[in-house]
Coordinates of C-alpha atoms in Angstrom, one line a residue:
Chain W
X30 CA 12.5 -11.1 -8.6
X31 CA 9.4 -10.8 -6.6
X32 CA 6.4 -9.5 -8.5
X33 CA 2.7 -9.1 -8.4
X34 CA 0.5 -9.1 -11.5
X35 CA -3.0 -7.9 -11.8
X36 CA -3.9 -8.9 -15.4
X37 CA -7.0 -6.6 -15.7
X38 CA -6.3 -2.9 -15.8
X39 CA -10.0 -2.0 -16.0
X40 CA -13.2 -4.0 -15.3
X41 CA -16.7 -2.8 -15.8
X42 CA -19.7 -4.6 -14.2
X43 CA -23.3 -3.9 -13.7
X44 CA -24.6 -3.2 -10.3
X45 CA -25.8 -6.4 -8.7
X46 CA -23.5 -8.5 -10.8
X47 CA -20.7 -10.7 -9.4
X48 CA -17.1 -9.7 -9.4
X49 CA -13.7 -11.4 -9.6
X50 CA -10.5 -9.5 -9.7
X51 CA -7.4 -11.5 -10.4
X52 CA -4.0 -11.4 -8.7
X53 CA -0.9 -13.6 -9.3
X54 CA 2.3 -13.4 -7.5
X55 CA 5.8 -14.7 -8.1
X56 CA 7.7 -15.4 -4.9
X57 CA 10.2 -18.0 -3.8
X58 CA 8.1 -18.8 -0.7
X59 CA 4.5 -18.3 0.4
X60 CA 4.0 -14.6 1.1
X61 CA 1.5 -12.8 3.1
X62 CA -1.3 -11.5 0.8
X63 CA -3.5 -8.5 1.0
X64 CA -6.2 -6.6 -1.0
X65 CA -6.5 -2.9 -0.6
X66 CA -9.0 -0.5 -2.2
X67 CA -8.3 3.1 -3.1
X68 CA -10.9 5.8 -3.9
X69 CA -9.9 8.7 -6.0
X70 CA -7.6 11.1 -4.1
X71 CA -7.4 8.9 -1.0
X72 CA -5.2 6.5 0.7
X73 CA -5.5 2.7 0.7
X74 CA -8.0 0.8 2.8
X75 CA -7.4 -2.8 3.8
X76 CA -10.1 -5.1 2.5
X77 CA -8.7 -8.4 3.7
X78 CA -5.5 -10.4 4.4
X79 CA -4.2 -13.9 4.2
X80 CA -1.4 -15.1 6.5
X81 CA -2.1 -18.8 6.9
X82 CA -4.9 -21.3 7.6
X83 CA -8.2 -21.4 5.7
X84 CA -7.5 -20.4 2.2
X85 CA -10.8 -18.6 1.8
X86 CA -10.7 -15.3 3.7
X87 CA -13.5 -12.9 4.4
X88 CA -13.1 -9.2 4.4
X89 CA -15.0 -6.0 4.8
X90 CA -17.7 -4.7 2.6
X91 CA -18.7 -8.3 1.6
X92 CA -15.5 -9.1 -0.2
X93 CA -13.7 -12.4 0.0
X94 CA -10.5 -13.8 -1.5
X95 CA -9.2 -17.3 -2.1
X96 CA -5.5 -18.3 -1.9
X97 CA -4.5 -21.0 -4.3
X98 CA -0.9 -22.1 -3.8
X99 CA -0.8 -24.2 -6.9
X100 CA -1.7 -21.3 -9.1
X101 CA 0.1 -18.6 -7.1
X102 CA -3.1 -16.7 -7.1
X103 CA -5.2 -14.6 -4.6
X104 CA -8.3 -13.5 -6.4
X105 CA -10.8 -11.1 -4.9
X106 CA -14.5 -11.8 -5.2
X107 CA -17.8 -10.3 -4.4
X108 CA -21.2 -11.9 -5.2
X109 CA -23.1 -8.7 -5.8
X110 CA -21.4 -5.4 -6.6
X111 CA -22.8 -2.1 -5.3
X112 CA -22.2 1.3 -7.0
X113 CA -20.1 2.4 -4.1
X114 CA -17.6 -0.3 -4.9
X115 CA -16.3 1.7 -7.8
X116 CA -12.7 2.3 -7.0
X117 CA -9.2 1.0 -7.7
X118 CA -8.2 -2.3 -6.2
X119 CA -4.6 -3.3 -5.4
X120 CA -3.3 -6.7 -4.6
X121 CA -0.2 -6.7 -2.4
X122 CA 2.3 -9.2 -1.0
X123 CA 5.0 -9.3 1.6
X124 CA 7.5 -12.0 2.2
X125 CA 6.6 -13.8 5.4
X126 CA 9.4 -13.3 7.9
X127 CA 9.2 -14.6 11.5
X128 CA 11.2 -11.6 12.7
X129 CA 8.7 -9.1 11.2
X130 CA 11.3 -7.2 9.3
X131 CA 9.6 -7.7 6.0
X132 CA 6.2 -6.5 7.0
X133 CA 6.8 -3.0 5.8
X134 CA 8.0 -3.9 2.3
X135 CA 4.7 -4.4 0.5
X136 CA 4.9 -5.1 -3.2
X137 CA 1.9 -4.0 -5.1
X138 CA 0.3 -5.0 -8.3
X139 CA -0.5 -2.4 -10.9
X140 CA -4.1 -2.1 -9.8
X141 CA -7.5 -2.8 -11.3
X142 CA -10.0 0.0 -11.8
X143 CA -13.5 -1.1 -11.2
X144 CA -16.4 0.8 -12.9
X145 CA -19.9 0.0 -11.9
X146 CA -22.8 0.6 -14.2
X147 CA -26.3 1.2 -12.7
Chain J
X21 CA -9.0 6.2 17.4
X22 CA -7.2 8.4 14.9
X23 CA -5.8 6.7 11.8
X24 CA -2.5 7.5 10.1
X25 CA -2.3 11.2 9.6
X26 CA -0.1 12.9 6.9
X27 CA 0.7 16.5 6.3
X28 CA 0.5 18.5 4.2
X29 CA -2.3 17.0 2.0
X30 CA -1.1 18.9 -1.1
X31 CA 2.2 20.5 -2.0
X32 CA 3.5 22.3 -5.1
X33 CA 7.2 22.7 -5.6
X34 CA 9.6 23.6 -8.4
X35 CA 12.5 21.6 -9.8
X36 CA 15.6 21.7 -7.6
X37 CA 13.7 22.5 -4.4
X38 CA 13.5 20.2 -1.4
X39 CA 10.4 19.0 0.4
X40 CA 9.6 17.4 3.8
X41 CA 6.5 15.3 4.3
X42 CA 5.3 14.3 7.7
X43 CA 3.5 11.2 9.1
X44 CA 2.0 10.3 12.5
X45 CA 1.2 6.6 12.9
X46 CA -1.7 5.0 14.6
X47 CA -1.3 5.0 18.4
X48 CA 0.6 1.9 19.4
X49 CA 2.2 1.3 16.0
X50 CA 5.9 1.5 16.1
X51 CA 6.8 0.9 12.4
X52 CA 6.3 3.4 9.7
X53 CA 6.8 2.8 5.9
X54 CA 6.8 5.2 3.0
X55 CA 5.5 4.6 -0.5
X56 CA 5.5 6.6 -3.7
X57 CA 2.5 6.2 -6.0
X58 CA 2.8 7.6 -9.4
X59 CA -0.4 8.3 -11.3
X60 CA -1.7 5.1 -12.8
X61 CA 0.6 2.7 -10.9
X62 CA 0.6 0.8 -7.7
X63 CA 2.6 2.2 -4.7
X64 CA 6.3 1.6 -4.6
X65 CA 8.1 1.0 -1.4
X66 CA 10.6 3.7 -0.4
X67 CA 11.6 3.1 3.3
X68 CA 10.6 1.3 6.5
X69 CA 11.6 2.6 9.9
X70 CA 11.3 1.1 13.4
X71 CA 12.7 2.4 16.6
X72 CA 14.3 5.3 14.7
X73 CA 16.3 3.0 12.6
X74 CA 16.0 2.3 8.9
X75 CA 14.9 -1.3 8.5
X76 CA 14.3 -1.4 4.7
X77 CA 15.0 0.7 1.6
X78 CA 13.5 0.4 -1.8
X79 CA 15.1 1.3 -5.1
X80 CA 15.2 5.1 -4.8
X81 CA 18.1 7.5 -5.2
X82 CA 19.9 9.1 -2.3
X83 CA 17.9 12.2 -2.8
X84 CA 15.3 10.5 -0.8
X85 CA 15.8 10.2 3.0
X86 CA 13.7 9.7 6.0
X87 CA 13.9 9.6 9.8
X88 CA 11.7 8.5 12.7
X89 CA 11.3 10.3 16.0
X90 CA 11.0 9.0 19.5
X91 CA 7.2 9.3 19.3
X92 CA 7.3 7.1 16.2
X93 CA 6.3 9.9 13.8
X94 CA 8.3 10.1 10.7
X95 CA 9.5 12.5 8.0
X96 CA 10.3 11.9 4.4
X97 CA 12.7 14.3 2.8
X98 CA 13.4 14.7 -0.9
X99 CA 16.1 16.9 -2.2
X100 CA 16.8 18.3 -5.7
X101 CA 13.2 17.7 -6.8
X102 CA 12.7 16.4 -10.3
X103 CA 9.5 16.4 -12.4
X104 CA 9.4 12.7 -12.0
X105 CA 9.0 13.0 -8.3
X106 CA 5.4 14.2 -8.8
X107 CA 3.3 11.6 -7.1
X108 CA 1.1 10.7 -4.1
X109 CA 3.3 9.8 -1.1
X110 CA 1.8 7.4 1.2
X111 CA 2.7 6.6 4.8
X112 CA 1.7 3.4 6.5
X113 CA 2.0 2.2 10.0
X114 CA 1.9 -1.2 11.6
X115 CA 3.0 -3.2 14.7
X116 CA 6.5 -4.4 14.3
X117 CA 5.9 -8.1 15.1
X118 CA 3.1 -10.4 14.6
X119 CA 0.7 -10.9 11.7
X120 CA -0.5 -7.3 11.5
X121 CA -1.1 -5.5 8.3
X122 CA -0.2 -2.0 7.4
X123 CA -2.7 0.9 7.6
X124 CA -2.3 3.8 5.2
X125 CA -2.9 7.5 5.5
X126 CA -4.5 9.5 2.8
X127 CA -1.2 10.6 1.4
X128 CA 0.5 13.9 0.4
X129 CA 0.0 14.9 -3.2
X130 CA 3.3 16.4 -4.4
X131 CA 3.3 18.3 -7.7
X132 CA 6.6 19.5 -9.3
X133 CA 6.5 22.4 -11.7

């Protein structure tokens, strides 16, 4: 069965410190990969996406993620965290399908709550 | 441009009632998907619609149904509400083809008493 695992439920970092959030997936083929961020009581905002090509992708708000096929991972990174980055982060995958029929069926991880200390 | 809009933002119902949630996609997006997010968990896929047809269904009971209208807006209906249906219901829209991601609305918070 397809699954997405975010091993860290809660991460605390100091403002200005670097950040890495982990994501592993289990799929029969290479999926499309996404990171979303959710602030309390709000919907999901897309941070970045990977479809193909360069395995290091840049997103909004200074985030980047690296796709490693050999490790089935898509970890999110930021070199210097800001207090406004405190939120919950979700990794999501969808099975690549040339016909586009799978694009709506995102499978999400459990989420990682990020707390930022001043 | 307006993003994905959902209504209402909050809703309180009692067990056994039914509820209708509404979603308007981003202009130009023809696919709408619905997700249920229970507190403390990631969103779970419920339905995907395109051109008024159901294109995907997640592992949810028949109490859940949806439809899409000619203007691509969508409704999610839930009958015979249970306490476990309390959740944030998220709507997402996207282009049907091509490498385009989904964009989410702020959701409808449904509380069942």
